[in-house]
Amino acid sequence: EAFLQSLKEKSAGGELRGDYSRADAQYVVEQDWDSYTEAQHALWRRLYQRQERLLPGRAARVFIDSLARLDARERIPRFDQISEILQRATGWRLVAVPGLVPDAVFFGHLAERRFPVTVWLRKPEEFDYIVEPDLFHDFFGHVPLLSNPTFADHLQAYGRGGLKAMGLDGLPYLARLYWYTIEFGLIQDSDGLRAYGAGILSSGGEIVHCLSSDKPRRIPFELERVMRTLYRIDDYQDTYFVIRSFEQLFEDTTPDFTPIYARLAQLPPLPADTLLPGETNLPAEKSAAHQAQDRA
Ligand code: PHE
Ligand code: FE
């Protein structure tokens, strides 16, 4: 299978973990909720509770509120039940997938307001770090914000933009946009500097690092700057880009990217740790909430 081969090359370990034998043409499978073991539900609960403790003062308030409404703390959630909640809020649904899926399939799901969630959960020894996205990352990190209308519309537009970019050699630029927003985005709102990216919010280490460490750069979001910037897949990010609102993200990505792709193809990419002359580097944020928590 050519698809699976290219997916394997994309995945860090060179091997994919999921069982693709039962997937349909859209790579959708049954969640088969009954096959999760009690040990897996218990691991889920531990992952959830560790991460939940870290959210106050660090995660965007809309993320915290949306997560609570999904009521997924005690057991691995049933995708069908979550889809009912999302459907009412924004018209999104979840679909179960074996793991990573080809770009065109991924974009196709997003364009139809379906979010693909990996069915398998990491092993206990992967509690703190996992190479390939698993159920915990996909669900805890990505699903809550699907109930925010502006974010939901943005992600659908991204899916449509992905299908379009495939014919324009735009995928590298679009992938960087996704990485620095949906996966590792920060937001500066009336509460202060907060995380909304799924890769941050599902990580016990990076959720602290991205806000509190003086090492990474935190630069106000600028579309073409982001699309030029390389990223790391093997360590905490060297740079985070900061939006002011999901409306800003939606509006800044609405223009036709066709001429932007053509322009960027003429420019060298920027290393992940670049700070350009004149760029703002926002200071680390130590809110009262997490100072108190860190002392406890
Ligand atoms: N506006 C982009 C285009 O014309 C599509 C897009 C929207 C991409 C939102 C990413 C996010 O291709
Ligand atoms: Fe992700």
PDB file of N, CA and C and ligand atoms in Angstrom, residues 154 157-158 161 164 174 177 253-257 261, ligand 1:
ATOM      1  N   HIS A 154     -12.985  27.519  11.661  1.00  0.00           N
ATOM      2  CA  HIS A 154     -11.610  27.620  11.191  1.00  0.00           C
ATOM      3  C   HIS A 154     -11.072  26.249  10.773  1.00  0.00           C
ATOM      4  N   ALA A 157     -12.418  25.206   7.504  1.00  0.00           N
ATOM      5  CA  ALA A 157     -11.764  25.977   6.431  1.00  0.00           C
ATOM      6  C   ALA A 157     -10.357  25.435   6.176  1.00  0.00           C
ATOM      7  N   TYR A 158      -9.697  25.026   7.236  1.00  0.00           N
ATOM      8  CA  TYR A 158      -8.365  24.442   7.086  1.00  0.00           C
ATOM      9  C   TYR A 158      -8.427  23.174   6.236  1.00  0.00           C
ATOM     10  N   GLY A 161      -8.927  24.119   2.755  1.00  0.00           N
ATOM     11  CA  GLY A 161      -7.673  24.715   2.281  1.00  0.00           C
ATOM     12  C   GLY A 161      -6.615  23.652   2.012  1.00  0.00           C
ATOM     13  N   LYS A 164      -7.252  22.031  -1.330  1.00  0.00           N
ATOM     14  CA  LYS A 164      -6.850  22.969  -2.379  1.00  0.00           C
ATOM     15  C   LYS A 164      -5.315  23.061  -2.475  1.00  0.00           C
ATOM     16  N   LEU A 174       1.183  24.892   4.744  1.00  0.00           N
ATOM     17  CA  LEU A 174      -0.042  24.645   5.503  1.00  0.00           C
ATOM     18  C   LEU A 174       0.242  23.777   6.737  1.00  0.00           C
ATOM     19  N   LEU A 177       1.554  25.992   9.419  1.00  0.00           N
ATOM     20  CA  LEU A 177       0.453  26.749  10.019  1.00  0.00           C
ATOM     21  C   LEU A 177      -0.278  25.886  11.047  1.00  0.00           C
ATOM     22  N   THR A 253      -6.567  33.817   8.117  1.00  0.00           N
ATOM     23  CA  THR A 253      -6.386  32.674   7.211  1.00  0.00           C
ATOM     24  C   THR A 253      -7.468  32.612   6.133  1.00  0.00           C
ATOM     25  N   THR A 254      -8.338  33.618   6.092  1.00  0.00           N
ATOM     26  CA  THR A 254      -9.415  33.624   5.099  1.00  0.00           C
ATOM     27  C   THR A 254      -8.948  33.979   3.676  1.00  0.00           C
ATOM     28  N   PRO A 255      -7.986  34.892   3.505  1.00  0.00           N
ATOM     29  CA  PRO A 255      -7.570  35.230   2.129  1.00  0.00           C
ATOM     30  C   PRO A 255      -7.106  34.001   1.334  1.00  0.00           C
ATOM     31  N   ASP A 256      -7.201  34.116   0.015  1.00  0.00           N
ATOM     32  CA  ASP A 256      -6.733  33.054  -0.883  1.00  0.00           C
ATOM     33  C   ASP A 256      -5.216  32.872  -0.699  1.00  0.00           C
ATOM     34  N   PHE A 257      -4.807  31.656  -0.395  1.00  0.00           N
ATOM     35  CA  PHE A 257      -3.378  31.390  -0.154  1.00  0.00           C
ATOM     36  C   PHE A 257      -2.577  31.186  -1.453  1.00  0.00           C
ATOM     37  N   TYR A 261       1.502  30.984  -1.427  1.00  0.00           N
ATOM     38  CA  TYR A 261       2.329  29.792  -1.686  1.00  0.00           C
ATOM     39  C   TYR A 261       3.394  30.095  -2.731  1.00  0.00           C
TER      40      TYR A 261
HETATM   41  N1  PHE B   1      -7.625  30.629   2.848  1.00  0.00           N
HETATM   42  C1  PHE B   1      -6.903  29.400   2.557  1.00  0.00           C
HETATM   43  C2  PHE B   1      -6.725  29.201   1.052  1.00  0.00           C
HETATM   44  O1  PHE B   1      -7.160  29.969   0.262  1.00  0.00           O
HETATM   45  C3  PHE B   1      -7.612  28.194   3.142  1.00  0.00           C
HETATM   46  C4  PHE B   1      -7.348  28.046   4.591  1.00  0.00           C
HETATM   47  C5  PHE B   1      -8.244  28.498   5.551  1.00  0.00           C
HETATM   48  C6  PHE B   1      -6.191  27.450   5.029  1.00  0.00           C
HETATM   49  C7  PHE B   1      -7.997  28.347   6.885  1.00  0.00           C
HETATM   50  C8  PHE B   1      -5.928  27.298   6.372  1.00  0.00           C
HETATM   51  C9  PHE B   1      -6.831  27.753   7.302  1.00  0.00           C
HETATM   52  O2  PHE B   1      -6.123  28.261   0.646  1.00  0.00           O
END
